[in-house]
Amino acid sequence: MMRGLKKWRLFSLLAALTIFLSGCGEEYLSTLTPAGQVGRDQFNLLLLSSAIMALVIIVVVIIYVIALVKFRRKKVGEDVIPKQVEGSHTLEIIWTVIPILLLIVLAIPTVYYTYKHADVAAMDQVDEEGNKTNVTVNVKASLYWWEFEYPDLGIVTAQELVVPTDEKVYFNLKAADVKHSFWIPTAGGKMDTNVENVNQFYLEFDDASASLEQGVFYGKCAELCGPSHALMDFKVKTLEREDFNNWVESMKTSEHVAEGELATQGEEIFNTSCIACHATSGAGSTGGMGPNLASFGDRNRVAGFMSHDEESLKKWINDPQEYKPGNLMPQPETINDGKKFSEDQLDALAAYLMGLSVEK
């Protein structure tokens, strides 16, 4: 009975692990499916270190099993003492040299990739006309959202990073309040965003993200930064170069005009209650207290993690602390004469915000 129960528990554990581990291979989120050269280099390093670890474990287990089998009391008798090897210079040399060789095998590619991925000299390269040859993005992490400024292109967006494929994209990372960590698992390793200094690195993306299940890669904050740290998500849209250029042009030139009576009412409410913190134009530079909403209608999520629909948007506007505790967005009572927004006001705001688009 007990043996059957243990088998049942073991089967349940394996089934649970199978379900859990199946989530590790999602190509929009997993480090096991690298989407560019940096991620691929780091994945290969992971395989190398895992192989060395497995080799050590296998050798130790084999020696352990041989010792158990060869020197069983039933086989050799009660009074037999195996040959003692303490003080053997040969064995001491072997188990000193082998670990050193394994460390050298692991250290050489680790040091090489560390310096390779930290090389941002090309960030300042310009062509004959003085234009930057590579895209640079200034990333600012805040409680609990992300801003992406393209200083050489004169545009800024939030929560959704858009980058070209098949070329290096350079990042300047900085935090607005507390330490965060910028991480796109499929593209490469994480790097901290600090308040006191700017960290720099680059990433590469092989293919356009349109073919992915949700059309975007997922980005995360990898530093425990507060009660809503786990909800500090952003999305990454990768475009072919021509499509990226078109997106940049749309960000620079699009002027939002509310369409329809309901959206027009929403724009009026927005301009009296929300405009002090949020910009609705993609052209310009950073500096807003809240996320830039120029491409809100093109996003994948509301507040980084909620479904991108009007119902979720209305819930978020009327009680942001319930859904993302500790965020700095004011409750509606502080910007709407001490009251929650009415259902009609929420419908109007949702209609207006969902219409903010540079891609439709």
Short mmCIF file of C-alpha atoms in Angstrom, two decimals:
data_model
loop_
_atom_site.label_atom_id
_atom_site.label_comp_id
_atom_site.label_asym_id
_atom_site.label_seq_id
_atom_site.Cartn_x
_atom_site.Cartn_y
_atom_site.Cartn_z
CA MET A 1 0.00 0.00 0.00
CA MET A 2 2.77 2.43 0.99
CA ARG A 3 4.81 1.50 -2.05
CA GLY A 4 1.80 2.21 -4.32
CA LEU A 5 1.20 5.52 -2.58
CA LYS A 6 4.84 6.55 -3.06
CA LYS A 7 4.65 5.69 -6.76
CA TRP A 8 1.50 7.78 -7.05
CA ARG A 9 3.23 10.74 -5.39
CA LEU A 10 6.27 10.33 -7.62
CA PHE A 11 4.08 10.23 -10.72
CA SER A 12 2.22 13.38 -9.59
CA LEU A 13 5.52 15.17 -8.95
CA LEU A 14 6.85 14.25 -12.39
CA ALA A 15 3.59 15.35 -14.03
CA ALA A 16 3.72 18.70 -12.21
CA LEU A 17 7.36 19.20 -13.20
CA THR A 18 6.53 18.37 -16.81
CA ILE A 19 3.81 21.02 -16.88
CA PHE A 20 6.05 23.55 -15.14
CA LEU A 21 9.08 22.91 -17.35
CA SER A 22 6.98 23.05 -20.51
CA GLY A 23 6.72 26.81 -19.87
CA CYS A 24 10.50 27.17 -20.07
CA GLY A 25 10.55 26.83 -23.84
CA GLU A 26 8.25 29.67 -24.89
CA GLU A 27 10.10 31.51 -27.62
CA TYR A 28 8.86 34.95 -26.58
CA LEU A 29 10.13 34.61 -23.02
CA SER A 30 12.63 31.78 -22.51
CA THR A 31 16.41 31.96 -22.35
CA LEU A 32 16.35 28.45 -23.88
CA THR A 33 15.17 29.86 -27.22
CA PRO A 34 17.65 32.69 -27.95
CA ALA A 35 16.45 35.28 -30.44
CA GLY A 36 19.79 36.88 -31.28
CA GLN A 37 23.56 36.46 -31.19
CA VAL A 38 23.99 37.74 -27.62
CA GLY A 39 21.36 35.34 -26.30
CA ARG A 40 22.88 32.54 -28.37
CA ASP A 41 26.38 33.18 -26.97
CA GLN A 42 25.04 33.10 -23.43
CA PHE A 43 22.97 29.99 -24.15
CA ASN A 44 26.08 28.18 -25.45
CA LEU A 45 27.93 29.20 -22.30
CA LEU A 46 25.06 27.76 -20.27
CA LEU A 47 25.34 24.46 -22.19
CA LEU A 48 29.11 24.34 -21.64
CA SER A 49 28.87 24.96 -17.88
CA SER A 50 26.02 22.42 -17.60
CA ALA A 51 28.06 19.82 -19.49
CA ILE A 52 31.06 20.32 -17.19
CA MET A 53 28.82 20.07 -14.13
CA ALA A 54 27.16 16.91 -15.46
CA LEU A 55 30.57 15.37 -16.26
CA VAL A 56 31.77 15.95 -12.68
CA ILE A 57 28.58 14.48 -11.22
CA ILE A 58 28.70 11.42 -13.48
CA VAL A 59 32.36 10.67 -12.66
CA VAL A 60 31.74 11.01 -8.91
CA VAL A 61 28.65 8.79 -9.05
CA ILE A 62 30.53 6.11 -11.05
CA ILE A 63 33.40 6.07 -8.52
CA TYR A 64 30.89 5.93 -5.66
CA VAL A 65 28.99 2.99 -7.18
CA ILE A 66 32.20 1.09 -7.96
CA ALA A 67 33.34 1.50 -4.36
CA LEU A 68 29.99 0.30 -3.04
CA VAL A 69 29.89 -2.76 -5.27
CA LYS A 70 33.55 -3.75 -5.11
CA PHE A 71 34.00 -3.47 -1.38
CA ARG A 72 30.72 -4.84 -0.04
CA ARG A 73 31.26 -6.74 3.26
CA LYS A 74 29.25 -9.65 1.87
CA LYS A 75 31.80 -9.91 -0.96
CA VAL A 76 35.15 -9.18 0.68
CA GLY A 77 34.46 -10.26 4.27
CA GLU A 78 34.28 -8.44 7.59
CA ASP A 79 38.00 -8.01 8.18
CA VAL A 80 39.15 -6.73 4.80
CA ILE A 81 40.32 -3.12 4.64
CA PRO A 82 40.71 -1.70 1.10
CA LYS A 83 44.09 -0.32 0.09
CA GLN A 84 44.55 3.12 1.67
CA VAL A 85 45.62 5.86 -0.74
CA GLU A 86 46.21 8.85 1.51
CA GLY A 87 49.50 10.57 0.69
CA SER A 88 49.51 9.35 -2.93
CA HIS A 89 51.22 12.09 -4.95
CA THR A 90 49.82 10.72 -8.20
CA LEU A 91 46.22 10.93 -7.03
CA GLU A 92 46.76 14.35 -5.45
CA ILE A 93 48.11 15.66 -8.76
CA ILE A 94 45.20 14.13 -10.70
CA TRP A 95 42.42 15.61 -8.56
CA THR A 96 44.19 18.97 -8.41
CA VAL A 97 44.95 19.28 -12.11
CA ILE A 98 41.57 18.10 -13.43
CA PRO A 99 39.51 20.83 -11.64
CA ILE A 100 42.00 23.45 -12.80
CA LEU A 101 41.62 22.27 -16.41
CA LEU A 102 37.82 22.34 -16.10
CA LEU A 103 37.94 25.89 -14.70
CA ILE A 104 40.20 27.00 -17.57
CA VAL A 105 37.81 25.48 -20.13
CA LEU A 106 34.95 27.42 -18.52
CA ALA A 107 36.87 30.64 -17.85
CA ILE A 108 38.21 31.28 -21.38
CA PRO A 109 34.81 31.62 -23.16
CA THR A 110 33.30 33.38 -20.11
CA VAL A 111 35.94 36.12 -20.12
CA TYR A 112 35.79 36.38 -23.94
CA TYR A 113 31.99 36.86 -24.04
CA THR A 114 32.05 39.23 -21.05
CA TYR A 115 34.35 41.63 -22.90
CA LYS A 116 32.63 41.07 -26.25
CA HIS A 117 29.17 41.91 -24.93
CA ALA A 118 30.45 44.93 -22.97
CA ASP A 119 31.98 46.51 -26.09
CA VAL A 120 29.77 49.52 -26.90
CA ALA A 121 32.37 51.48 -28.88
CA ALA A 122 30.19 51.31 -32.00
CA MET A 123 27.43 53.22 -30.21
CA ASP A 124 28.95 56.54 -31.30
CA GLN A 125 29.85 55.60 -34.89
CA VAL A 126 28.50 57.98 -37.56
CA ASP A 127 28.27 57.80 -41.34
CA GLU A 128 29.68 60.32 -43.84
CA GLU A 129 26.72 62.63 -43.20
CA GLY A 130 27.26 62.54 -39.44
CA ASN A 131 24.25 60.36 -38.68
CA LYS A 132 24.51 57.57 -36.12
CA THR A 133 24.86 54.19 -37.82
CA ASN A 134 23.33 52.20 -34.96
CA VAL A 135 20.12 52.61 -33.02
CA THR A 136 20.59 53.74 -29.41
CA VAL A 137 17.79 53.62 -26.84
CA ASN A 138 17.83 55.43 -23.50
CA VAL A 139 15.96 53.19 -21.08
CA LYS A 140 14.51 54.71 -17.91
CA ALA A 141 13.03 52.37 -15.31
CA SER A 142 10.42 53.74 -12.91
CA LEU A 143 8.01 52.35 -10.31
CA TYR A 144 6.60 50.29 -12.18
CA TRP A 145 6.93 51.13 -15.85
CA TRP A 146 9.54 51.62 -18.57
CA GLU A 147 10.34 54.56 -20.85
CA PHE A 148 12.25 54.18 -24.13
CA GLU A 149 13.76 57.30 -25.66
CA TYR A 150 15.48 57.26 -29.08
CA PRO A 151 17.76 60.34 -28.73
CA ASP A 152 19.07 60.24 -32.31
CA LEU A 153 15.60 59.81 -33.81
CA GLY A 154 13.74 62.36 -31.66
CA ILE A 155 11.01 60.02 -30.41
CA VAL A 156 9.97 58.51 -27.10
CA THR A 157 7.61 55.72 -26.10
CA ALA A 158 6.79 53.64 -23.06
CA GLN A 159 6.05 50.06 -22.07
CA GLU A 160 6.65 48.80 -25.63
CA LEU A 161 10.19 48.82 -27.03
CA VAL A 162 10.42 48.78 -30.84
CA VAL A 163 13.76 47.82 -32.45
CA PRO A 164 15.08 46.82 -35.89
CA THR A 165 16.17 43.25 -36.63
CA ASP A 166 19.57 41.93 -37.75
CA GLU A 167 21.62 44.75 -36.23
CA LYS A 168 23.03 45.73 -32.89
CA VAL A 169 20.80 47.93 -30.72
CA TYR A 170 22.61 49.83 -27.97
CA PHE A 171 21.09 50.71 -24.62
CA ASN A 172 21.80 53.37 -21.99
CA LEU A 173 20.18 52.13 -18.79
CA LYS A 174 19.17 54.36 -15.89
CA ALA A 175 16.64 54.24 -13.04
CA ALA A 176 14.37 57.10 -12.00
CA ASP A 177 13.79 56.08 -8.39
CA VAL A 178 15.18 52.76 -7.09
CA LYS A 179 17.37 50.04 -8.59
CA HIS A 180 15.69 47.97 -11.31
CA SER A 181 17.09 45.49 -13.83
CA PHE A 182 16.46 45.45 -17.58
CA TRP A 183 15.95 41.92 -18.93
CA ILE A 184 14.67 40.51 -22.21
CA PRO A 185 15.20 36.77 -21.54
CA THR A 186 15.25 35.61 -25.16
CA ALA A 187 17.63 38.37 -26.29
CA GLY A 188 20.29 38.27 -23.59
CA GLY A 189 21.26 38.62 -19.98
CA LYS A 190 19.95 41.20 -17.57
CA MET A 191 21.69 44.44 -16.57
CA ASP A 192 20.89 46.72 -13.63
CA THR A 193 19.46 50.22 -14.01
CA ASN A 194 20.86 52.46 -11.28
CA VAL A 195 19.93 55.94 -10.13
CA GLU A 196 23.52 57.16 -9.80
CA ASN A 197 25.09 55.96 -13.07
CA VAL A 198 24.33 54.80 -16.62
CA ASN A 199 25.01 51.19 -17.63
CA GLN A 200 25.48 50.33 -21.29
CA PHE A 201 25.24 47.18 -23.38
CA TYR A 202 23.80 45.94 -26.66
CA LEU A 203 21.44 43.24 -27.89
CA GLU A 204 20.60 41.74 -31.27
CA PHE A 205 17.34 40.35 -32.64
CA ASP A 206 17.34 37.91 -35.55
CA ASP A 207 13.74 37.99 -36.74
CA ALA A 208 10.64 40.14 -36.68
CA SER A 209 8.45 39.34 -33.68
CA ALA A 210 5.24 39.29 -35.75
CA SER A 211 5.43 35.50 -36.11
CA LEU A 212 5.42 34.95 -32.34
CA GLU A 213 2.29 33.75 -30.57
CA GLN A 214 1.53 37.23 -29.22
CA GLY A 215 3.58 39.25 -31.71
CA VAL A 216 6.08 40.48 -29.12
CA PHE A 217 8.96 39.36 -26.94
CA TYR A 218 8.51 39.76 -23.20
CA GLY A 219 10.73 41.95 -21.04
CA LYS A 220 10.95 41.88 -17.26
CA CYS A 221 12.40 43.71 -14.29
CA ALA A 222 14.88 41.31 -12.71
CA GLU A 223 15.58 43.30 -9.53
CA LEU A 224 13.31 43.11 -6.49
CA CYS A 225 12.19 46.75 -6.54
CA GLY A 226 8.94 46.86 -4.58
CA PRO A 227 5.54 45.24 -4.00
CA SER A 228 4.68 45.22 -7.73
CA HIS A 229 8.10 44.14 -8.96
CA ALA A 230 6.64 40.99 -10.56
CA LEU A 231 4.19 43.13 -12.58
CA MET A 232 6.84 45.47 -14.03
CA ASP A 233 6.66 43.98 -17.52
CA PHE A 234 7.26 45.47 -20.95
CA LYS A 235 6.98 44.13 -24.48
CA VAL A 236 9.47 44.19 -27.35
CA LYS A 237 8.38 44.48 -30.96
CA THR A 238 11.09 43.72 -33.54
CA LEU A 239 10.62 44.97 -37.11
CA GLU A 240 12.49 44.63 -40.38
CA ARG A 241 14.56 47.78 -41.06
CA GLU A 242 12.13 49.26 -43.56
CA ASP A 243 9.16 48.69 -41.23
CA PHE A 244 11.14 50.18 -38.36
CA ASN A 245 11.87 53.32 -40.41
CA ASN A 246 8.15 53.62 -41.20
CA TRP A 247 7.30 53.26 -37.51
CA VAL A 248 9.80 56.00 -36.60
CA GLU A 249 8.30 58.32 -39.20
CA SER A 250 4.80 57.63 -37.88
CA MET A 251 5.93 58.37 -34.33
CA LYS A 252 7.33 61.71 -35.47
CA THR A 253 4.40 62.83 -37.57
CA SER A 254 1.22 61.26 -36.18
CA GLU A 255 -1.21 63.74 -34.67
CA HIS A 256 -3.98 62.22 -32.66
CA VAL A 257 -7.49 63.36 -33.41
CA ALA A 258 -10.29 61.83 -31.37
CA GLU A 259 -12.81 60.13 -33.63
CA GLY A 260 -16.45 60.07 -32.60
CA GLU A 261 -18.44 61.80 -29.88
CA LEU A 262 -17.46 59.38 -27.11
CA ALA A 263 -13.71 59.59 -27.82
CA THR A 264 -13.98 63.39 -28.03
CA GLN A 265 -15.57 63.45 -24.57
CA GLY A 266 -12.72 61.22 -23.38
CA GLU A 267 -10.15 63.61 -24.78
CA GLU A 268 -11.75 66.49 -22.86
CA ILE A 269 -11.65 64.51 -19.60
CA PHE A 270 -8.05 63.48 -20.31
CA ASN A 271 -6.99 67.08 -20.94
CA THR A 272 -8.40 68.21 -17.59
CA SER A 273 -7.34 65.25 -15.45
CA CYS A 274 -4.42 63.31 -16.97
CA ILE A 275 -2.47 65.57 -19.34
CA ALA A 276 -0.22 66.87 -16.56
CA CYS A 277 1.51 63.46 -16.32
CA HIS A 278 1.04 61.83 -19.73
CA ALA A 279 2.14 62.92 -23.21
CA THR A 280 0.19 61.75 -26.28
CA SER A 281 2.80 62.58 -28.92
CA GLY A 282 5.67 60.26 -29.79
CA ALA A 283 7.85 63.14 -31.00
CA GLY A 284 10.09 64.80 -28.46
CA SER A 285 12.20 63.71 -25.54
CA THR A 286 11.78 62.18 -22.13
CA GLY A 287 10.59 64.01 -19.06
CA GLY A 288 6.96 63.04 -18.42
CA MET A 289 5.98 61.95 -14.92
CA GLY A 290 3.95 59.08 -16.36
CA PRO A 291 4.27 56.81 -19.39
CA ASN A 292 4.01 58.33 -22.88
CA LEU A 293 0.66 57.21 -24.33
CA ALA A 294 1.24 58.02 -28.02
CA SER A 295 0.98 54.37 -29.06
CA PHE A 296 -1.32 53.14 -26.30
CA GLY A 297 -3.79 51.66 -28.80
CA ASP A 298 -0.99 49.60 -30.38
CA ARG A 299 0.15 48.01 -27.14
CA ASN A 300 -0.16 44.41 -26.10
CA ARG A 301 -1.16 44.99 -22.47
CA VAL A 302 -2.67 47.58 -20.14
CA ALA A 303 -0.20 48.57 -17.37
CA GLY A 304 2.23 45.95 -18.71
CA PHE A 305 0.29 42.86 -17.61
CA MET A 306 -3.51 43.28 -17.92
CA SER A 307 -5.50 42.34 -21.01
CA HIS A 308 -5.50 45.07 -23.63
CA ASP A 309 -9.24 45.81 -23.67
CA GLU A 310 -11.53 48.58 -22.47
CA GLU A 311 -12.78 46.72 -19.39
CA SER A 312 -9.24 46.18 -18.07
CA LEU A 313 -8.35 49.79 -18.89
CA LYS A 314 -11.34 51.13 -16.93
CA LYS A 315 -10.47 48.96 -13.92
CA TRP A 316 -6.90 50.22 -14.03
CA ILE A 317 -7.85 53.92 -14.28
CA ASN A 318 -10.36 53.78 -11.43
CA ASP A 319 -8.16 51.90 -8.93
CA PRO A 320 -4.50 51.52 -10.01
CA GLN A 321 -3.38 50.68 -6.46
CA GLU A 322 -5.55 47.58 -6.41
CA TYR A 323 -3.88 46.12 -9.50
CA LYS A 324 -0.31 47.40 -9.04
CA PRO A 325 0.30 48.25 -5.36
CA GLY A 326 2.93 50.89 -4.74
CA ASN A 327 2.81 52.48 -8.19
CA LEU A 328 2.91 56.29 -8.41
CA MET A 329 -0.20 56.82 -10.55
CA PRO A 330 -2.69 58.92 -8.54
CA GLN A 331 -6.03 57.46 -7.54
CA PRO A 332 -8.89 59.08 -9.50
CA GLU A 333 -10.19 60.91 -6.40
CA THR A 334 -7.11 63.16 -6.46
CA ILE A 335 -7.67 64.33 -10.05
CA ASN A 336 -11.47 64.15 -10.38
CA ASP A 337 -12.88 66.44 -7.67
CA GLY A 338 -12.54 63.80 -4.95
CA LYS A 339 -14.62 61.15 -6.74
CA LYS A 340 -14.10 58.01 -8.72
CA PHE A 341 -14.73 58.40 -12.43
CA SER A 342 -18.30 57.57 -13.38
CA GLU A 343 -19.02 54.70 -15.78
CA ASP A 344 -19.74 57.22 -18.54
CA GLN A 345 -16.44 59.01 -17.92
CA LEU A 346 -14.57 55.70 -17.96
CA ASP A 347 -16.23 54.69 -21.23
CA ALA A 348 -15.18 58.01 -22.77
CA LEU A 349 -11.59 57.78 -21.48
CA ALA A 350 -11.25 54.19 -22.70
CA ALA A 351 -12.56 55.11 -26.16
CA TYR A 352 -10.06 57.97 -26.41
CA LEU A 353 -7.01 56.06 -25.13
CA MET A 354 -7.66 53.00 -27.28
CA GLY A 355 -7.66 55.32 -30.29
CA LEU A 356 -4.13 56.58 -29.63
CA SER A 357 -2.21 54.75 -32.33
CA VAL A 358 0.62 55.24 -34.80
CA GLU A 359 0.16 51.89 -36.55
CA LYS A 360 -3.55 51.80 -37.41
#
